[in-house]
Every structure is written in C-alpha cells, then in structure tokens.
PDB file of C-alpha atoms in Angstrom:
ATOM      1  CA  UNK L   7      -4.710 -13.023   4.381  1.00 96.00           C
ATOM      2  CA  UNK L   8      -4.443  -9.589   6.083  1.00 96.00           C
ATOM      3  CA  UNK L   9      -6.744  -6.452   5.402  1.00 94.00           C
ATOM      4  CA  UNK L  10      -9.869  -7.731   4.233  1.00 95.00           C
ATOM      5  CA  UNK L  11     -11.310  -5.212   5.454  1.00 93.00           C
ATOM      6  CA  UNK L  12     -11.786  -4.101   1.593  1.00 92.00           C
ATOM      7  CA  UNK L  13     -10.372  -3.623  -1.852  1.00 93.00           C
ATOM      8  CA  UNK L  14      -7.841  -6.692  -2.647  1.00 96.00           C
ATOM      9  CA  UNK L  15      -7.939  -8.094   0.598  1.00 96.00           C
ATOM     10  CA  UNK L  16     -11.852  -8.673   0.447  1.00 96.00           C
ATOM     11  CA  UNK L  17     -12.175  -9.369  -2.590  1.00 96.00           C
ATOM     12  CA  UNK L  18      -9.292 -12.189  -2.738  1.00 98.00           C
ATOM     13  CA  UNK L  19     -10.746 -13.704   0.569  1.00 97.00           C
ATOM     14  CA  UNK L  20     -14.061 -14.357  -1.543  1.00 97.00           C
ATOM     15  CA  UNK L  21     -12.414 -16.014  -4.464  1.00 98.00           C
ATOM     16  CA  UNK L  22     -10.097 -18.304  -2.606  1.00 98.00           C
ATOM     17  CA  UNK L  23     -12.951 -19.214  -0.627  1.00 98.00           C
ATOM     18  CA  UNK L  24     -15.095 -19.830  -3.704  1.00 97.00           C
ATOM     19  CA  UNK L  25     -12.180 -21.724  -4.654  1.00 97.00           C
ATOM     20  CA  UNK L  26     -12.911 -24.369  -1.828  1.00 97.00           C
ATOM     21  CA  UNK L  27      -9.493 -23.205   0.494  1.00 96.00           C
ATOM     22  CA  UNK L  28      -9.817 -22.596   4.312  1.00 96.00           C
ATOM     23  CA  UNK L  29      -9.204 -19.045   4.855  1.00 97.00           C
ATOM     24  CA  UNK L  30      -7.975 -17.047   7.504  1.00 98.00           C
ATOM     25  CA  UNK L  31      -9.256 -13.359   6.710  1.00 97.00           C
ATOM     26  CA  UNK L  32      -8.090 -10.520   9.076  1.00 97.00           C
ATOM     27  CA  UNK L  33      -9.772  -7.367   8.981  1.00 97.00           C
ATOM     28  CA  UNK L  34      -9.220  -4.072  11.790  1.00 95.00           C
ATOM     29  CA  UNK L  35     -12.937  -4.113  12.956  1.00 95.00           C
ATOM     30  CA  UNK L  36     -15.104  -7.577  13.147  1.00 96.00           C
ATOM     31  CA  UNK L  37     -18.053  -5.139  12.485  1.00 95.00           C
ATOM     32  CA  UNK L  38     -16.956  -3.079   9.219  1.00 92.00           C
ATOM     33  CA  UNK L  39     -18.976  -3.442   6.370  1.00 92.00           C
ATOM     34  CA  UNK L  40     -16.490  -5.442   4.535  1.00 92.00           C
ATOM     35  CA  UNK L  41     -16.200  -7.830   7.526  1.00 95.00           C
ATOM     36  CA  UNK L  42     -19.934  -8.713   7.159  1.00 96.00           C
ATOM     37  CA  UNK L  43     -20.335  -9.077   3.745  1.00 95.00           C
ATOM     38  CA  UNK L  44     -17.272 -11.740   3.511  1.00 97.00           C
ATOM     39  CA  UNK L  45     -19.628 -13.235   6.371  1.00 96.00           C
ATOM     40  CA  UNK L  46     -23.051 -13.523   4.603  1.00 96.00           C
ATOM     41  CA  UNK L  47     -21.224 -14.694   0.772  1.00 96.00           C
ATOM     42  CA  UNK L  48     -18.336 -16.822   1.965  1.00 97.00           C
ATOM     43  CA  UNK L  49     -18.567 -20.602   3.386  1.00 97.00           C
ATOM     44  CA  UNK L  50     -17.912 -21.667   7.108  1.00 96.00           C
ATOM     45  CA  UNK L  51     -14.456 -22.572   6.047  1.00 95.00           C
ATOM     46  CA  UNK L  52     -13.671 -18.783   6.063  1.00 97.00           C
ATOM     47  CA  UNK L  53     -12.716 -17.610   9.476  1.00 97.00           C
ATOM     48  CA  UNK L  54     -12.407 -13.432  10.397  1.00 97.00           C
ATOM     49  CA  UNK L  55     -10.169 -13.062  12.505  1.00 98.00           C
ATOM     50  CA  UNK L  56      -9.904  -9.170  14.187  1.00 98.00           C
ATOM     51  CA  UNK L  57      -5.721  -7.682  13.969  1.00 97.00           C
ATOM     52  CA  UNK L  58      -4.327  -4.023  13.943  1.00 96.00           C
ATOM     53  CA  UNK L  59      -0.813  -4.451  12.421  1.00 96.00           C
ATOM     54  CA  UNK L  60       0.311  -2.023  14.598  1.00 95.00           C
ATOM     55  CA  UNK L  61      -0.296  -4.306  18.604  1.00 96.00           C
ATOM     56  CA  UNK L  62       1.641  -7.318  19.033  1.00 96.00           C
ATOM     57  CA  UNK L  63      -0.925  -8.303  20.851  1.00 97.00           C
ATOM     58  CA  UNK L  64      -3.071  -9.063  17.776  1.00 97.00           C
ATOM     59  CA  UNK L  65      -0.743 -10.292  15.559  1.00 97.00           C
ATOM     60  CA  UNK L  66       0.042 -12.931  18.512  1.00 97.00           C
ATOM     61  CA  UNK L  67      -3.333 -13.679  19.296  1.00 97.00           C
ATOM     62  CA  UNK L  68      -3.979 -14.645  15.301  1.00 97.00           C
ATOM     63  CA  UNK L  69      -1.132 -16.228  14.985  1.00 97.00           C
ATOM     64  CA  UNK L  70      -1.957 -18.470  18.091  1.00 97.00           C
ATOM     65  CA  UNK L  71      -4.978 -19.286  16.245  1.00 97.00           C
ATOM     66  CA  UNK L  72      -3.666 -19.990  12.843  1.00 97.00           C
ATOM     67  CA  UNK L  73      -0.801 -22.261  14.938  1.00 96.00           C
ATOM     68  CA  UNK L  74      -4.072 -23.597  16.544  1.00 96.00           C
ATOM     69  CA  UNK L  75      -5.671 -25.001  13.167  1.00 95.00           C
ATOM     70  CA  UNK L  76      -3.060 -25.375  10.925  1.00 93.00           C
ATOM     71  CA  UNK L  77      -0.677 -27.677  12.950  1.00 84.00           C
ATOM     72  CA  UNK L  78      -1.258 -31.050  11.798  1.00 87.00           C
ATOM     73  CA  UNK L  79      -1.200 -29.748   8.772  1.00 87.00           C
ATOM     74  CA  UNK L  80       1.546 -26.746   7.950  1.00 87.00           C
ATOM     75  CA  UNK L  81       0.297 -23.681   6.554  1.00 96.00           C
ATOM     76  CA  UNK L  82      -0.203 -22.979   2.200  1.00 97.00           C
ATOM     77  CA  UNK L  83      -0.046 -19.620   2.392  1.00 97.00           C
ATOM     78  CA  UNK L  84       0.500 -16.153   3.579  1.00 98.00           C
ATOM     79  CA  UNK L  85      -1.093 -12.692   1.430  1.00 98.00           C
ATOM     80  CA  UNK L  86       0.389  -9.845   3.153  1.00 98.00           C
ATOM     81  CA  UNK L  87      -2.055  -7.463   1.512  1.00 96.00           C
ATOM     82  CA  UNK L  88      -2.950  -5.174   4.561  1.00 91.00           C
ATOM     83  CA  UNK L  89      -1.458  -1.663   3.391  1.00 91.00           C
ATOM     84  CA  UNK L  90      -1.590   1.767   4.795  1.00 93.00           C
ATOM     85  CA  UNK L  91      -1.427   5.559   3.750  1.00 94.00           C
ATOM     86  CA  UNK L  92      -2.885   8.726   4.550  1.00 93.00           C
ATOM     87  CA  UNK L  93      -0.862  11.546   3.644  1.00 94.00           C
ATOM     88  CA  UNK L  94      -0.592  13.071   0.418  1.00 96.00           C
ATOM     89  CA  UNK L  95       2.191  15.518   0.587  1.00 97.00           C
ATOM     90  CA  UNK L  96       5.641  16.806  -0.158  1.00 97.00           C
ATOM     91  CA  UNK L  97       7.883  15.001   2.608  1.00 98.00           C
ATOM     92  CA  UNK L  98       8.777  17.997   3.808  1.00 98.00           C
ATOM     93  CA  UNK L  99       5.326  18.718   4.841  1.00 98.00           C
ATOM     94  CA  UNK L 100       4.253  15.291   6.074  1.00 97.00           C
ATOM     95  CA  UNK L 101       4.875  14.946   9.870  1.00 96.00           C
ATOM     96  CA  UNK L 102       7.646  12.177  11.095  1.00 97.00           C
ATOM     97  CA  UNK L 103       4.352  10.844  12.706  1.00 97.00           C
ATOM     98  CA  UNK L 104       2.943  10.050   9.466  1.00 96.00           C
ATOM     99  CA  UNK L 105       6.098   8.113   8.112  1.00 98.00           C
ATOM    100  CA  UNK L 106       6.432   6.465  11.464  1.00 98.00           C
ATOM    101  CA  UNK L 107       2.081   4.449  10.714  1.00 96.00           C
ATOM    102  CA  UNK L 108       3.256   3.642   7.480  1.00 97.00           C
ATOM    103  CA  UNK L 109       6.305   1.760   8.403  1.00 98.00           C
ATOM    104  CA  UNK L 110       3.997   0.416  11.617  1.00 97.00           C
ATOM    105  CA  UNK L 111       1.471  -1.436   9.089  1.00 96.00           C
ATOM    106  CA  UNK L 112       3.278  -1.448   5.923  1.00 97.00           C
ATOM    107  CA  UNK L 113       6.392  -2.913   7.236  1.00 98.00           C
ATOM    108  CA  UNK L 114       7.371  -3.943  10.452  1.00 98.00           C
ATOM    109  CA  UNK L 115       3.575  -5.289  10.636  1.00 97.00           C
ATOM    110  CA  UNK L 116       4.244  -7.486   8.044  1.00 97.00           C
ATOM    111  CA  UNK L 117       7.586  -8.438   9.007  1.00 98.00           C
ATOM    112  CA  UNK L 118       6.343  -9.900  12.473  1.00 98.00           C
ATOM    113  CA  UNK L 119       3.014 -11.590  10.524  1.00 98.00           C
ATOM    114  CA  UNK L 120       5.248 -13.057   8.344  1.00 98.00           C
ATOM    115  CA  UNK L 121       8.543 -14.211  10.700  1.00 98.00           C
ATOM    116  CA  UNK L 122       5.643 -15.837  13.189  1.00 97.00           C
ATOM    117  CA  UNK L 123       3.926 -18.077  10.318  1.00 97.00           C
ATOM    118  CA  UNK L 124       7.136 -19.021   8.804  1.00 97.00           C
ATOM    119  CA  UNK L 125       7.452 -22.364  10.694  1.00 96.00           C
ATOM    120  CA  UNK L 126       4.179 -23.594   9.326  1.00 96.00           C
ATOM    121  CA  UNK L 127       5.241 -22.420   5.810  1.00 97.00           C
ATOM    122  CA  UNK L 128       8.597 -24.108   5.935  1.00 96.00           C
ATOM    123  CA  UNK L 129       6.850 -27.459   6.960  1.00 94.00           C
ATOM    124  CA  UNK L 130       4.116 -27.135   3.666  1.00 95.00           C
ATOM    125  CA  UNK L 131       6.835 -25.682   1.677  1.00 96.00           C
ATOM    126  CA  UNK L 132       4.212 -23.283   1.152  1.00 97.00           C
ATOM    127  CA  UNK L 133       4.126 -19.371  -0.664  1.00 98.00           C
ATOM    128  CA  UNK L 134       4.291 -15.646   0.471  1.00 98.00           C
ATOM    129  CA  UNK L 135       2.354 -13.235  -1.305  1.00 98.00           C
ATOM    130  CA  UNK L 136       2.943  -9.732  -0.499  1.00 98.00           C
ATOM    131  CA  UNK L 137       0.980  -6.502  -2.034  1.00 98.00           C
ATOM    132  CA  UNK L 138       3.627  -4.042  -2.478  1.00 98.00           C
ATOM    133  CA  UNK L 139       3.563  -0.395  -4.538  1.00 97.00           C
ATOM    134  CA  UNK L 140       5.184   0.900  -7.305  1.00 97.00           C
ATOM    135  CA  UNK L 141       5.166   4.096  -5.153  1.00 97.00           C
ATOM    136  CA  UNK L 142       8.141   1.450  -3.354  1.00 98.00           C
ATOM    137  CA  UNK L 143       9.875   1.627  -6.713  1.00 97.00           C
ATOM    138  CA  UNK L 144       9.590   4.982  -7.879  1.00 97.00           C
ATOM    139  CA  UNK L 145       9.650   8.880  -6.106  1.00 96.00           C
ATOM    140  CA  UNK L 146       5.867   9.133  -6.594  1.00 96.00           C
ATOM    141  CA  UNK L 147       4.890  13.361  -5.702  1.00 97.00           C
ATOM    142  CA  UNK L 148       3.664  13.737  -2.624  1.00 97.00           C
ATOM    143  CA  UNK L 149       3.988   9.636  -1.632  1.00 97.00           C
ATOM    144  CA  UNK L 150       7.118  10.099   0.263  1.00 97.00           C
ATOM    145  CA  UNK L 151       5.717   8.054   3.690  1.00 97.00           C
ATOM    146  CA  UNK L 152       4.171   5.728   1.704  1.00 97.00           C
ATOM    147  CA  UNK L 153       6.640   5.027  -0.780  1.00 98.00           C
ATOM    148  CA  UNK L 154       9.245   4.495   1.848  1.00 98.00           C
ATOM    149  CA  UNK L 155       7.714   2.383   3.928  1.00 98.00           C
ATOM    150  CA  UNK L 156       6.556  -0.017   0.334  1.00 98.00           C
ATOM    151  CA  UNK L 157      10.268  -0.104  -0.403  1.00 98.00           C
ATOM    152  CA  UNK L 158      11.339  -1.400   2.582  1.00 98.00           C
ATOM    153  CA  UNK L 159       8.659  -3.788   1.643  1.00 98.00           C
ATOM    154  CA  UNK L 160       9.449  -4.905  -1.149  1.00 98.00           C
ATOM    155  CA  UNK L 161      13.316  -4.936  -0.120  1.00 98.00           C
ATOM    156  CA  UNK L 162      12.433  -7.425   2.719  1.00 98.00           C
ATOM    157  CA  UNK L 163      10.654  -9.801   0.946  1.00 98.00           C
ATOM    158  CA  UNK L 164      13.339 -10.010  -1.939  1.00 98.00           C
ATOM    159  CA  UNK L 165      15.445 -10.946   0.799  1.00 98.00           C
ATOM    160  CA  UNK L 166      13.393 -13.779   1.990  1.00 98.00           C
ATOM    161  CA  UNK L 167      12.768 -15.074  -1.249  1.00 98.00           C
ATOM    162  CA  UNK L 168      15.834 -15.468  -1.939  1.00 98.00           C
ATOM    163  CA  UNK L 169      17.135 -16.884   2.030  1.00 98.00           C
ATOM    164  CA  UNK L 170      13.746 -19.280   1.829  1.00 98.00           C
ATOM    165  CA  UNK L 171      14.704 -20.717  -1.483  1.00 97.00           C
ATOM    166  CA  UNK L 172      16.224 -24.106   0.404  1.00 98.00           C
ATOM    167  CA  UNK L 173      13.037 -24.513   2.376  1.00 97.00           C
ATOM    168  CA  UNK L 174      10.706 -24.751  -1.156  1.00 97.00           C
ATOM    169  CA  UNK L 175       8.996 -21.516  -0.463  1.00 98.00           C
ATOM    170  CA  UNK L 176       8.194 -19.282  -2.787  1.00 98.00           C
ATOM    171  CA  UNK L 177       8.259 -15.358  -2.324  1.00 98.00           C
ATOM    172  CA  UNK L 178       5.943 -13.227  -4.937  1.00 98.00           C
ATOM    173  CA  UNK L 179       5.621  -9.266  -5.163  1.00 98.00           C
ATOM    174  CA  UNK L 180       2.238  -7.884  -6.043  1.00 98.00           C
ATOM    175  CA  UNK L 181       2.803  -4.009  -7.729  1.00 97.00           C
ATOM    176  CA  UNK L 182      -0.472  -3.364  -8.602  1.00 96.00           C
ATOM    177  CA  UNK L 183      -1.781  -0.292 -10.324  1.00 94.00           C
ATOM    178  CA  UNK L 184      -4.101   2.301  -9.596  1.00 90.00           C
ATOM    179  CA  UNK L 185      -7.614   0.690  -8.027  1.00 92.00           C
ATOM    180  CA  UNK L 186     -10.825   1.584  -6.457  1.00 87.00           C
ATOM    181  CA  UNK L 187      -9.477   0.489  -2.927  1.00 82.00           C
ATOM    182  CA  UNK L 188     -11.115   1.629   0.438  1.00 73.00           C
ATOM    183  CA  UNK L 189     -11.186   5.396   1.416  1.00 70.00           C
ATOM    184  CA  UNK L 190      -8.692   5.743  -1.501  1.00 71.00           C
ATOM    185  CA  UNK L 191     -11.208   7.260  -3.751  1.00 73.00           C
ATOM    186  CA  UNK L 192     -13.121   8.983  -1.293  1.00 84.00           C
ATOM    187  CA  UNK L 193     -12.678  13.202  -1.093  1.00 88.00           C
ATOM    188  CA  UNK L 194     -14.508  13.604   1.913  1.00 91.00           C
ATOM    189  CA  UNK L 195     -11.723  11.219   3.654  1.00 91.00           C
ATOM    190  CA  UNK L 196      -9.154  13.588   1.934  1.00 93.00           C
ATOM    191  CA  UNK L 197     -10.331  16.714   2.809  1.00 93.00           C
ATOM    192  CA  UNK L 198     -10.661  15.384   6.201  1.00 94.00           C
ATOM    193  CA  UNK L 199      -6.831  14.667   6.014  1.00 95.00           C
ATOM    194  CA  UNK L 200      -5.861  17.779   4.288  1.00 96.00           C
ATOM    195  CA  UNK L 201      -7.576  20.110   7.196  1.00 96.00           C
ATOM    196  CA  UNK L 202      -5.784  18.335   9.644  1.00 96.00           C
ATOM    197  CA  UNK L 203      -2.387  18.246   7.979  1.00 96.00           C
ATOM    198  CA  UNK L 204      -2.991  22.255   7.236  1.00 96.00           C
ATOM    199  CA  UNK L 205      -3.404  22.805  10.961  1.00 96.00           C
ATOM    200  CA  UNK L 206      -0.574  21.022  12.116  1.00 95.00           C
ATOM    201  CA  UNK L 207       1.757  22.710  10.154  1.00 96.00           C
ATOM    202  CA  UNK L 208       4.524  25.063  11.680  1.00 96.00           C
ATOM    203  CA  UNK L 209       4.020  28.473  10.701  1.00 97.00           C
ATOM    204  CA  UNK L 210       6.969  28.931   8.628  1.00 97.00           C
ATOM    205  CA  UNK L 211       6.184  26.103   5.814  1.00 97.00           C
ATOM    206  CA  UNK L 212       3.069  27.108   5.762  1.00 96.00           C
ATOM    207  CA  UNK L 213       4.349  30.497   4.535  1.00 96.00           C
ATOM    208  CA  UNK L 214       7.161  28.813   2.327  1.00 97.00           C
ATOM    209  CA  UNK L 215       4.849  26.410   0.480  1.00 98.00           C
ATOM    210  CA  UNK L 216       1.052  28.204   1.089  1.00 96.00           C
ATOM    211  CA  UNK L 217      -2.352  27.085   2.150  1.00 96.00           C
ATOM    212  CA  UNK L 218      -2.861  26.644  -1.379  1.00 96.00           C
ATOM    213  CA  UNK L 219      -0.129  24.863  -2.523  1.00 97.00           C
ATOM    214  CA  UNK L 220      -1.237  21.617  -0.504  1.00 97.00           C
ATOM    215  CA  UNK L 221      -5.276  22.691  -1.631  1.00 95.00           C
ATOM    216  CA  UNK L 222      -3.695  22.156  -5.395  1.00 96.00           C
ATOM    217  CA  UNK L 223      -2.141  18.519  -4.565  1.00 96.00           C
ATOM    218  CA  UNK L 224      -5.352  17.671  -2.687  1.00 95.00           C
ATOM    219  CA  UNK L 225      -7.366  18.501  -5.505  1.00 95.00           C
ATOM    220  CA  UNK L 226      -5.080  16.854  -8.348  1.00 96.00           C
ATOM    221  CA  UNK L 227      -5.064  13.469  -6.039  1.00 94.00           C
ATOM    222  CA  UNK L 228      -8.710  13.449  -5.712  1.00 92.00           C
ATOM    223  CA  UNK L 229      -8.803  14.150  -9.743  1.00 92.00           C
ATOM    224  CA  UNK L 230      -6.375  11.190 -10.031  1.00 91.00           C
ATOM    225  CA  UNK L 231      -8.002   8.534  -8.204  1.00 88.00           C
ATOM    226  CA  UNK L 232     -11.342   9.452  -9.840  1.00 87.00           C
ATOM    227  CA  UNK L 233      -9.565   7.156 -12.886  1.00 85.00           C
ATOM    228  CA  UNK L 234      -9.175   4.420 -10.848  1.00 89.00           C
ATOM    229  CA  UNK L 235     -10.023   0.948 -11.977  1.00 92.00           C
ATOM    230  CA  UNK L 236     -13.024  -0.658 -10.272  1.00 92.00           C
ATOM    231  CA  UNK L 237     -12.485  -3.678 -11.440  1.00 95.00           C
ATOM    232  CA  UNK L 238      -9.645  -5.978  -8.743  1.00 96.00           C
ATOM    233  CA  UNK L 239      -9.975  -8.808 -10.678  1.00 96.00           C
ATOM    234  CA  UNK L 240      -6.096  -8.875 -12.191  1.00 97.00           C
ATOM    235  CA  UNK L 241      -4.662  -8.172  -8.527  1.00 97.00           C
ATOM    236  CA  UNK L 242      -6.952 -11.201  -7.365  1.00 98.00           C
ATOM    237  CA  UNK L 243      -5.680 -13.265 -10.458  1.00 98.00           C
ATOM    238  CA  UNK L 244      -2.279 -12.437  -9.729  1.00 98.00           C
ATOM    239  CA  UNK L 245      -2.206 -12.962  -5.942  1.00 98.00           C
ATOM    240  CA  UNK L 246      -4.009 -15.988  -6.711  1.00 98.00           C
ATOM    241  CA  UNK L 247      -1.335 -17.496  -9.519  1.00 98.00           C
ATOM    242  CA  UNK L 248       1.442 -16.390  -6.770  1.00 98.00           C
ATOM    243  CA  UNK L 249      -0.145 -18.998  -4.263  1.00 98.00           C
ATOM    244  CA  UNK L 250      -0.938 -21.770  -6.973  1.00 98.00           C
ATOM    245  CA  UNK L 251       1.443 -21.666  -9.995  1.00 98.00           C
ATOM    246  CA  UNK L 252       3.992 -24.227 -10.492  1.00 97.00           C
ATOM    247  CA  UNK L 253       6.431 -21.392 -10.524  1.00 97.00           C
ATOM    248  CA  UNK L 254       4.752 -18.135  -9.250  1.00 98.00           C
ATOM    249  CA  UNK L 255       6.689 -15.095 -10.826  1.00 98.00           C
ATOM    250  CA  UNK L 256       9.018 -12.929  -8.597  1.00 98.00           C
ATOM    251  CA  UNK L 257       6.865  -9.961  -9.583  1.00 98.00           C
ATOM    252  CA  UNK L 258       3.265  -8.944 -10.618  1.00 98.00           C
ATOM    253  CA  UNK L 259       2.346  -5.769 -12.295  1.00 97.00           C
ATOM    254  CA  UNK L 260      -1.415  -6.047 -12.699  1.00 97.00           C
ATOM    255  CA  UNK L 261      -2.983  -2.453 -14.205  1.00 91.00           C
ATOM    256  CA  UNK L 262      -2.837  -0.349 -16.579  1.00 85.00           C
ATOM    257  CA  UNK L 263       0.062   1.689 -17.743  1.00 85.00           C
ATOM    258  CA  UNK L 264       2.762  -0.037 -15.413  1.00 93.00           C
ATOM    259  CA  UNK L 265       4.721  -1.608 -18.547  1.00 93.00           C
ATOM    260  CA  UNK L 266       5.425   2.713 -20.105  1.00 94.00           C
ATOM    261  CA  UNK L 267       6.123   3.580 -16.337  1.00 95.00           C
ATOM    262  CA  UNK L 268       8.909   1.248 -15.842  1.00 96.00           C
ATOM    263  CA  UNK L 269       9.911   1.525 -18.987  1.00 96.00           C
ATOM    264  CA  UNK L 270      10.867   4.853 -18.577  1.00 96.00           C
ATOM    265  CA  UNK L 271      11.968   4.324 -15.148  1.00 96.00           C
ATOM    266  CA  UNK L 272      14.713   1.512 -16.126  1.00 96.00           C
ATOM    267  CA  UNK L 273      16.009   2.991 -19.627  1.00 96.00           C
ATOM    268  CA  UNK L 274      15.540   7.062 -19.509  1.00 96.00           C
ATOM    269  CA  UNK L 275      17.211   9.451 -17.518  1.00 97.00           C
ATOM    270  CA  UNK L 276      15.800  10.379 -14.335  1.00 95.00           C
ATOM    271  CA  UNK L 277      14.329  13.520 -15.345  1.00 96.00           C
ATOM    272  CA  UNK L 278      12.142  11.931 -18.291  1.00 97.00           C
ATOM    273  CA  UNK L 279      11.394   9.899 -15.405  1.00 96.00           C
ATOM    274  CA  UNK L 280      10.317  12.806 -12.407  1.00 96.00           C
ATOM    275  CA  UNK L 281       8.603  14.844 -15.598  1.00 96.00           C
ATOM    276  CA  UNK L 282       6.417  11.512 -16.473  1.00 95.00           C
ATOM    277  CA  UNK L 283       5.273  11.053 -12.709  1.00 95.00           C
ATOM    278  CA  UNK L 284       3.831  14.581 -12.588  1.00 96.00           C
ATOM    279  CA  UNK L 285       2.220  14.097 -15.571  1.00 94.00           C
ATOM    280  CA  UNK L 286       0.798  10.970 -14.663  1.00 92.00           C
ATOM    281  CA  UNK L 287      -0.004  11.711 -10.977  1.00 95.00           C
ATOM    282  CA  UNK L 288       0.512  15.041  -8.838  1.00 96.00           C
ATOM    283  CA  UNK L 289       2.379  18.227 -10.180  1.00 96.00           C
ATOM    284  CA  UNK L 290       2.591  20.754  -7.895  1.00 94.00           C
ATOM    285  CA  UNK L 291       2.181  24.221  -8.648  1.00 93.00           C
ATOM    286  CA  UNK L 292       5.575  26.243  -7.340  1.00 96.00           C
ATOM    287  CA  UNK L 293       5.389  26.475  -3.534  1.00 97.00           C
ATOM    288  CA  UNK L 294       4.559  30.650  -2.293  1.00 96.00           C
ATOM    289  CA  UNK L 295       7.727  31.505  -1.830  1.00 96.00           C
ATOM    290  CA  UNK L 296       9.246  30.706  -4.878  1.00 96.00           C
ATOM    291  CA  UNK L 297       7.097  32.388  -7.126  1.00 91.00           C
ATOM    292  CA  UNK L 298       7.461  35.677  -9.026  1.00 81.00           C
ATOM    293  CA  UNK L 299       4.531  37.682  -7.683  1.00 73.00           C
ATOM    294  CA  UNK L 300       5.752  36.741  -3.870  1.00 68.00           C
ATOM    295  CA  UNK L 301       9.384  38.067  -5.180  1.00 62.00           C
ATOM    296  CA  UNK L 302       7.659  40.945  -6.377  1.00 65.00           C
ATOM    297  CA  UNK L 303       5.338  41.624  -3.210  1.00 62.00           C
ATOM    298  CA  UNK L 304       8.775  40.881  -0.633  1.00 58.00           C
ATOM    299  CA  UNK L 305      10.571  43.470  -2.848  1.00 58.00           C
ATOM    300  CA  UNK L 306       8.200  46.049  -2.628  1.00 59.00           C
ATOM    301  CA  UNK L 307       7.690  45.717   1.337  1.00 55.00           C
TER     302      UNK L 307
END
C-alpha cells in the first residue's frame, strides 16, 4: 500500500490492519507524523516501509522486502494510492518540470511498483487497486500536470486489467472525489507554491496572463478545497471492496457530485461540459492581455 504517509493511504493502512491483514505501508519519511501514528494504533503485523516513487532504488529495496515475506505465500494485494500534485495552473504557465514529478510518482512510479510485484500477484491470483482522478478523465482548470499524468494512470491499468484477466487478477480504479487529503487543504502550502511559480515565470506570460490572474486561481482553489470532505471513509470502503469482493467493480466513484459530473461529461456537449468545471472548480478571470481596459491602456500608449 503506497503513500501512507496520509489521507487514503493512512487511513486504509489502519482499517486493513484492524481487519487482521499483514500490511506493507510505504510512506516518503519513516518519521512524518502520519508514519508514527500508523505505528502507535496499528498491530505488529503492519510493517512501514520508507519509498520515494521517484528512486529505483527504493522501490527495489521494498520490493526485495515484500519478495522477502511474501514468498511462500504469493502476494493478496497491491493499493497504488501514492499520488502527487503541486501546481495549480493553466498549462501554459506550469513549467515542463512540474509535468515531468507528476508523471515520476503518479505514473511511471506506479508502473515499476506494480510490474515488480506482479509475480507474487499472479501466483495468489491476487487484486490491484489503484487511486486514480477524475482530473484523469476530465480537462479540470488549472490541473493540466496532474490530470495528465492520472490519465496515463488510469489508461495503464485498464490495460492490465484487461492483459491479467487469464492470470485471475483483478484490476480496480479508485476516482474518488474531493477529500481532506495531506497539504491539499492547506493555503500556507499554496501560497508557498504560488510565490514560487510567480517567480519562475518568463517575463512575457507574466505580462500576457498577470500577477493577478494566477493570485485569482490561487485564491478560488484554496476556496474550493475548503469544501472538502473530511470524512475518507467511502474511498477506504471502496479500496477495501476492490481487494475483497467476489467481483470488485472496474471503477469506483466514491464522493459527492461525481454521478452530475459524468453525467454531463458522457451525454452533453463539451462546452456544457468546460462551463460546468468552472463552475464547479476554478474559473479564471480573463488573462491581462485580453481584457478591455489593457486594449484600452495599449491603444492610448
């Protein structure tokens, strides 16, 4: 189970351990305080094991381990739940950097978690349980690195449900909604982000879009989040049904307001669609240099 860290990851590591399974719980840092509280509530069948999705290194090194423990025995399950994202922009203004992390942890991490535990989930005919995004699904405002890197995602693991069908092992999709989840809801860690995307910027978007173009998104995120659900408990049920039901379903869509969202996204035309997720999310004001009283200034100089 990847990125326990906090949010899903943490709290699904607690409930499958009260559940009486041996889990293997990764988090980035042995010492965060998510790591230790999984260590004071949770039994000694719980292992923490340390991994940045981004080094080989650690993903070989728990992998080794999990090999290690689980041979005799083949392995139930895998809960790719680590995820990562910390831009909030138009893609145009989010550096190739930024799209680059997100496919590090959010994909290609995954990917070689998931390729190096297959052999002990062939031989338990055992389940995959991924946490993807509907950000994967849909142009989200502002989510472009994100959202890209949660479609490839999701594409991937389609692709193994369907290839690992022969070997008994079934693939499940988490989509969850929006959720109290690590620095997600914090503005301090947004600001923090927004400062340092504002000084990176090349002088010429900044004058295109303005300074306060991306202080308006910043402000509507924060706004956003501040409705998000404390409560995990529907992503932990459905992760959890994905590793025990009979027949897990392909996908999971725990939250609120997912069913109207793809809804609208399947049967309407696109631009009922776009118009709903600015509503519902992020909508920008126009960037600086498309609007009337920078016309009006440019023609007067």
């Amino acid at each position: 189970l990847s990125g326990c860290d906090s949010g899903f990851g943490q709290a699904t590591a607690r409930h499958l351990d009260i559940m009486g399974f041996r889990v293997f719980a990764s988090v980035l840092d042995l010492q965060s305080p998510g790591a230790q509280e999984l260590r004071q509530s949770c039994s000694p069948r719980l292992t923490l094991l340390q991994m940045d999705l981004t080094k080989t290194d650690d993903i070989q090194r728990v992998l080794q381990h999990i090999q290690a423990h689980t041979n005799s025995t083949g392995l139930w399950g895998l809960v790719n739940n680590a995820g990562f994202n910390d831009t909030i922009a138009d893609a145009e203004l989010s550096p190739l950097g930024k799209f680059r992390t997100c496919m590090e942890v959010n994909f290609f991490g995954s990917l070689e978690l998931t390729k190096g535990l297959l052999p002990l989930l062939r031989s338990a005919g055992g389940r995959i349980v991924t946490v993807s995004s509907p950000a994967g699904d849909m142009p989200f405002p502002c989510l472009a690195a994100y959202g890209a890197s949660k479609a490839a995602l999701s594409l991937l693991m389609d692709t193994f449900r369907s290839e690992l069908q022969p070997w008994g092992i079934k693939v499940s999709l988490i989509l969850p909604g929006y959720y109290k989840t690590g620095t997600t809801c914090d503005p301090a860690f947004w600001n923090l982000q927004k400062q340092q995307l504002l000084a990176s910027l090349p002088q010429e978007l900044l004058q295109a879009y303005g300074e306060d173009y991306v202080e308006e998104i910043n402000q509507q995120f924060i706004q956003f989040m501040k409705v998000a659900v404390e409560d995990l408990s529907a992503v932990v049920n459905s992760i959890t049904d994905g590793l025990l039901a009979a027949n897990p379903a392909v996908r999971y869509y725990p939250g609120q307001g997912l069913g109207i969202m793809y809804f609208i996204h399947r049967y309407l035309p696109y631009f009922v669609r776009d118009l709903f997720l600015k509503g519902f999310f992020i909508n920008p004001k126009l960037p600086r240099a498309l609007r009337r009283e920078h016309h009006n200034d440019a023609k007067k100089a």
